[in-house]
PDB file of C-alpha atoms in Angstrom:
ATOM      1  CA  MET Z   1     -27.095  16.660  36.815  1.00 82.00           C
ATOM      2  CA  ALA Z   2     -26.440  20.228  37.301  1.00 89.00           C
ATOM      3  CA  ALA Z   3     -25.962  21.779  33.638  1.00 89.00           C
ATOM      4  CA  GLY Z   4     -26.188  18.657  32.335  1.00 92.00           C
ATOM      5  CA  ARG Z   5     -27.845  20.140  28.580  1.00 94.00           C
ATOM      6  CA  LEU Z   6     -24.380  22.447  29.158  1.00 95.00           C
ATOM      7  CA  TRP Z   7     -22.431  19.024  29.562  1.00 95.00           C
ATOM      8  CA  GLY Z   8     -24.162  16.683  26.882  1.00 95.00           C
ATOM      9  CA  THR Z   9     -23.494  20.004  24.578  1.00 96.00           C
ATOM     10  CA  LEU Z  10     -19.942  19.893  25.313  1.00 96.00           C
ATOM     11  CA  PHE Z  11     -19.894  15.985  24.651  1.00 97.00           C
ATOM     12  CA  PHE Z  12     -21.154  15.942  21.966  1.00 96.00           C
ATOM     13  CA  VAL Z  13     -18.904  18.954  20.342  1.00 97.00           C
ATOM     14  CA  PHE Z  14     -16.226  17.378  21.431  1.00 97.00           C
ATOM     15  CA  MET Z  15     -17.032  13.595  20.040  1.00 97.00           C
ATOM     16  CA  SER Z  16     -17.331  15.693  16.819  1.00 96.00           C
ATOM     17  CA  PHE Z  17     -13.693  17.438  16.987  1.00 95.00           C
ATOM     18  CA  ALA Z  18     -12.494  14.309  17.797  1.00 95.00           C
ATOM     19  CA  ALA Z  19     -14.321  12.424  14.902  1.00 95.00           C
ATOM     20  CA  PHE Z  20     -12.901  15.207  12.398  1.00 93.00           C
ATOM     21  CA  SER Z  21      -9.842  15.019  13.163  1.00 93.00           C
ATOM     22  CA  THR Z  22      -9.853  11.072  12.579  1.00 94.00           C
ATOM     23  CA  ILE Z  23     -11.053  11.835   9.408  1.00 90.00           C
ATOM     24  CA  LEU Z  24      -8.477  14.422   8.477  1.00 90.00           C
ATOM     25  CA  ALA Z  25      -5.429  11.874   9.232  1.00 92.00           C
ATOM     26  CA  VAL Z  26      -7.260   8.825   7.305  1.00 91.00           C
ATOM     27  CA  PHE Z  27      -7.963  11.335   4.544  1.00 92.00           C
ATOM     28  CA  GLU Z  28      -4.460  12.959   4.422  1.00 94.00           C
ATOM     29  CA  ASN Z  29      -3.049   9.456   4.049  1.00 93.00           C
ATOM     30  CA  ILE Z  30      -5.269   8.905   0.503  1.00 93.00           C
ATOM     31  CA  ILE Z  31      -4.404  11.907  -0.661  1.00 95.00           C
ATOM     32  CA  SER Z  32      -0.656  11.878   0.032  1.00 96.00           C
ATOM     33  CA  CYS Z  33      -1.070   8.057  -1.959  1.00 93.00           C
ATOM     34  CA  GLY Z  34      -2.608   9.958  -4.896  1.00 93.00           C
ATOM     35  CA  MET Z  35       0.439  12.821  -4.642  1.00 96.00           C
ATOM     36  CA  ASP Z  36       3.241  10.381  -4.360  1.00 96.00           C
ATOM     37  CA  LEU Z  37       2.195   7.757  -6.913  1.00 96.00           C
ATOM     38  CA  PHE Z  38       0.654   9.742  -9.545  1.00 96.00           C
ATOM     39  CA  HIS Z  39       2.300  12.871  -9.130  1.00 96.00           C
ATOM     40  CA  TRP Z  40      -1.002  14.634  -8.775  1.00 96.00           C
ATOM     41  CA  THR Z  41      -1.152  18.342  -7.156  1.00 97.00           C
ATOM     42  CA  ARG Z  42      -3.032  18.144  -3.843  1.00 96.00           C
ATOM     43  CA  LYS Z  43      -5.275  20.107  -5.090  1.00 96.00           C
ATOM     44  CA  LYS Z  44      -5.974  17.247  -8.288  1.00 97.00           C
ATOM     45  CA  SER Z  45      -5.490  14.451  -5.558  1.00 96.00           C
ATOM     46  CA  CYS Z  46      -8.384  15.950  -3.301  1.00 95.00           C
ATOM     47  CA  MET Z  47     -10.704  16.448  -6.509  1.00 97.00           C
ATOM     48  CA  ILE Z  48     -10.226  12.979  -7.788  1.00 97.00           C
ATOM     49  CA  ASN Z  49     -11.124  11.373  -4.379  1.00 95.00           C
ATOM     50  CA  LEU Z  50     -13.863  13.513  -3.585  1.00 94.00           C
ATOM     51  CA  ILE Z  51     -15.175  12.476  -7.153  1.00 97.00           C
ATOM     52  CA  ALA Z  52     -14.516   8.783  -5.633  1.00 95.00           C
ATOM     53  CA  LEU Z  53     -15.275   9.023  -2.802  1.00 92.00           C
ATOM     54  CA  THR Z  54     -18.993  10.565  -3.706  1.00 94.00           C
ATOM     55  CA  LEU Z  55     -19.389   7.677  -6.172  1.00 96.00           C
ATOM     56  CA  LEU Z  56     -18.529   4.670  -4.189  1.00 92.00           C
ATOM     57  CA  SER Z  57     -20.471   6.117  -1.185  1.00 91.00           C
ATOM     58  CA  LEU Z  58     -23.770   6.456  -2.962  1.00 93.00           C
ATOM     59  CA  PRO Z  59     -24.462   2.997  -3.381  1.00 92.00           C
ATOM     60  CA  CYS Z  60     -24.489   2.866   0.694  1.00 89.00           C
ATOM     61  CA  ALA Z  61     -26.333   5.875   0.867  1.00 90.00           C
ATOM     62  CA  LEU Z  62     -29.332   4.776  -1.204  1.00 93.00           C
ATOM     63  CA  GLY Z  63     -29.619   1.236  -0.054  1.00 90.00           C
ATOM     64  CA  PHE Z  64     -32.421   2.201   2.486  1.00 89.00           C
ATOM     65  CA  ASN Z  65     -34.443   4.186   0.081  1.00 90.00           C
ATOM     66  CA  LEU Z  66     -33.611   4.202  -3.902  1.00 92.00           C
ATOM     67  CA  LEU Z  67     -31.947   1.164  -3.849  1.00 90.00           C
ATOM     68  CA  ALA Z  68     -34.274  -0.803  -0.873  1.00 89.00           C
ATOM     69  CA  ALA Z  69     -35.826  -3.628  -3.418  1.00 92.00           C
ATOM     70  CA  PHE Z  70     -31.936  -4.306  -4.397  1.00 91.00           C
ATOM     71  CA  GLN Z  71     -31.442  -7.254  -2.282  1.00 91.00           C
ATOM     72  CA  PRO Z  72     -27.716  -8.837  -3.561  1.00 90.00           C
ATOM     73  CA  LEU Z  73     -27.409 -11.361  -0.847  1.00 88.00           C
ATOM     74  CA  GLY Z  74     -31.231 -12.830  -0.882  1.00 88.00           C
ATOM     75  CA  PRO Z  75     -34.159 -12.308   0.627  1.00 90.00           C
ATOM     76  CA  ASP Z  76     -34.057  -9.100   3.467  1.00 89.00           C
ATOM     77  CA  SER Z  77     -31.036  -8.313   2.620  1.00 90.00           C
ATOM     78  CA  THR Z  78     -29.276  -4.279   1.542  1.00 90.00           C
ATOM     79  CA  VAL Z  79     -26.644  -3.181   0.004  1.00 92.00           C
ATOM     80  CA  LEU Z  80     -25.016  -2.762   3.524  1.00 92.00           C
ATOM     81  CA  ASP Z  81     -25.384  -5.775   3.771  1.00 92.00           C
ATOM     82  CA  LEU Z  82     -23.106  -6.858   0.527  1.00 91.00           C
ATOM     83  CA  GLU Z  83     -20.451  -4.289   1.565  1.00 92.00           C
ATOM     84  CA  ASP Z  84     -20.331  -5.764   5.208  1.00 92.00           C
ATOM     85  CA  PHE Z  85     -20.243  -9.010   3.711  1.00 92.00           C
ATOM     86  CA  LEU Z  86     -16.951  -8.267   1.382  1.00 92.00           C
ATOM     87  CA  VAL Z  87     -14.829  -6.189   3.681  1.00 92.00           C
ATOM     88  CA  SER Z  88     -15.631  -8.191   6.842  1.00 92.00           C
ATOM     89  CA  ASN Z  89     -15.002 -11.918   4.958  1.00 90.00           C
ATOM     90  CA  VAL Z  90     -13.374 -10.767   1.575  1.00 90.00           C
ATOM     91  CA  ILE Z  91     -11.111  -8.059   1.753  1.00 93.00           C
ATOM     92  CA  LEU Z  92      -9.605  -7.899   5.326  1.00 94.00           C
ATOM     93  CA  PRO Z  93      -8.583 -11.719   5.615  1.00 94.00           C
ATOM     94  CA  ILE Z  94      -7.078 -11.438   1.696  1.00 95.00           C
ATOM     95  CA  GLY Z  95      -5.363  -8.286   2.934  1.00 95.00           C
ATOM     96  CA  ALA Z  96      -4.164 -10.162   6.053  1.00 95.00           C
ATOM     97  CA  LEU Z  97      -2.692 -12.952   4.074  1.00 95.00           C
ATOM     98  CA  CYS Z  98      -1.086 -10.493   1.940  1.00 95.00           C
ATOM     99  CA  TYR Z  99       0.634  -8.470   4.934  1.00 94.00           C
ATOM    100  CA  LEU Z 100       1.474 -12.070   6.535  1.00 94.00           C
ATOM    101  CA  LEU Z 101       2.638 -13.406   2.643  1.00 94.00           C
ATOM    102  CA  PHE Z 102       4.972  -9.972   2.606  1.00 94.00           C
ATOM    103  CA  CYS Z 103       6.667 -10.506   6.041  1.00 92.00           C
ATOM    104  CA  VAL Z 104       7.693 -14.273   5.704  1.00 92.00           C
ATOM    105  CA  THR Z 105       8.817 -15.021   2.264  1.00 91.00           C
ATOM    106  CA  ARG Z 106      11.430 -14.070   0.009  1.00 88.00           C
ATOM    107  CA  PHE Z 107       9.217 -12.687  -2.015  1.00 90.00           C
ATOM    108  CA  GLY Z 108       8.859  -9.425   0.525  1.00 89.00           C
ATOM    109  CA  TRP Z 109       9.997  -8.209   3.374  1.00 90.00           C
ATOM    110  CA  GLY Z 110      11.548 -11.702   4.341  1.00 91.00           C
ATOM    111  CA  PHE Z 111      11.205 -13.873   8.102  1.00 93.00           C
ATOM    112  CA  ASP Z 112      14.886 -12.501   8.627  1.00 93.00           C
ATOM    113  CA  SER Z 113      14.104  -8.824   7.958  1.00 93.00           C
ATOM    114  CA  TYR Z 114      10.360  -9.269   9.697  1.00 92.00           C
ATOM    115  CA  LEU Z 115      11.898 -10.817  12.663  1.00 93.00           C
ATOM    116  CA  GLU Z 116      15.118  -8.578  13.159  1.00 93.00           C
ATOM    117  CA  GLU Z 117      12.334  -5.289  12.956  1.00 92.00           C
ATOM    118  CA  THR Z 118       9.849  -6.910  15.084  1.00 91.00           C
ATOM    119  CA  ASN Z 119      12.745  -7.310  18.247  1.00 93.00           C
ATOM    120  CA  THR Z 120      14.348  -4.100  17.526  1.00 93.00           C
ATOM    121  CA  GLY Z 121      13.821  -1.483  20.606  1.00 90.00           C
ATOM    122  CA  GLU Z 122      12.888  -3.029  23.884  1.00 91.00           C
ATOM    123  CA  GLY Z 123      10.024  -5.153  25.366  1.00 91.00           C
ATOM    124  CA  LEU Z 124       8.415  -8.458  24.665  1.00 92.00           C
ATOM    125  CA  LYS Z 125      10.606 -10.131  21.944  1.00 92.00           C
ATOM    126  CA  LEU Z 126       9.103 -12.495  18.853  1.00 91.00           C
ATOM    127  CA  PRO Z 127      10.607 -15.956  19.480  1.00 94.00           C
ATOM    128  CA  ARG Z 128      12.444 -17.183  16.221  1.00 93.00           C
ATOM    129  CA  GLN Z 129      10.292 -20.569  16.793  1.00 94.00           C
ATOM    130  CA  ILE Z 130       7.173 -18.606  15.402  1.00 93.00           C
ATOM    131  CA  ARG Z 131       8.766 -19.364  12.172  1.00 94.00           C
ATOM    132  CA  VAL Z 132       6.885 -22.664  11.486  1.00 94.00           C
ATOM    133  CA  TYR Z 133       3.878 -20.942  12.746  1.00 95.00           C
ATOM    134  CA  VAL Z 134       4.168 -17.958  10.820  1.00 93.00           C
ATOM    135  CA  THR Z 135       4.909 -19.344   7.418  1.00 93.00           C
ATOM    136  CA  TYR Z 136       2.524 -22.377   6.728  1.00 94.00           C
ATOM    137  CA  ILE Z 137       0.603 -22.989   9.774  1.00 96.00           C
ATOM    138  CA  LEU Z 138      -1.126 -19.120   9.570  1.00 95.00           C
ATOM    139  CA  PRO Z 139      -1.635 -18.643   6.092  1.00 95.00           C
ATOM    140  CA  VAL Z 140      -3.804 -21.984   5.495  1.00 96.00           C
ATOM    141  CA  LEU Z 141      -5.949 -20.513   8.679  1.00 95.00           C
ATOM    142  CA  LEU Z 142      -6.633 -17.362   6.778  1.00 95.00           C
ATOM    143  CA  PHE Z 143      -7.019 -18.762   3.193  1.00 94.00           C
ATOM    144  CA  PHE Z 144      -9.649 -21.516   5.166  1.00 94.00           C
ATOM    145  CA  LEU Z 145     -10.825 -18.313   6.377  1.00 91.00           C
ATOM    146  CA  ILE Z 146     -11.462 -16.874   3.035  1.00 92.00           C
ATOM    147  CA  LEU Z 147     -12.743 -20.101   1.735  1.00 93.00           C
ATOM    148  CA  LYS Z 148     -15.709 -20.459   4.920  1.00 91.00           C
ATOM    149  CA  GLY Z 149     -16.590 -16.539   4.484  1.00 86.00           C
ATOM    150  CA  LEU Z 150     -17.296 -17.001   0.669  1.00 88.00           C
ATOM    151  CA  LEU Z 151     -18.998 -20.783   1.227  1.00 89.00           C
ATOM    152  CA  ASP Z 152     -21.217 -19.862   4.228  1.00 82.00           C
ATOM    153  CA  ARG Z 153     -22.951 -17.059   1.925  1.00 75.00           C
ATOM    154  CA  PHE Z 154     -22.852 -18.803  -1.454  1.00 71.00           C
TER     155      PHE Z 154
END
């Protein structure tokens, strides 16, 4: 390829810009959450989140060197395996279950409000008949998914 090194370099420079802009968008949400919930200044929220991010990243960063002997899920497991297990099998399904229950129960948004908001605008509409599925069947499926993830590991 003509000027392959130039195009390869530009590709990785642009990928770095894309990754950096995504990271900024994610961290802006975290920083603004600290500002809104705890009435911190932007500077204080940035510093507290920087400290929290550093401390919470240390186990993963040290998992293949200083913490290599720590095998939380049995032989040949690492800290990263534990973190992957917790996020994939516990945190994400529990988050999905909380979101679902918020959308369909009277303790949250409520199914009617959820359906009205979902069907606002043009395009595909969510039918009212889906209520039985999302209110009763889907929470049970998510609960069993969480249970299966925990039982398969332990």
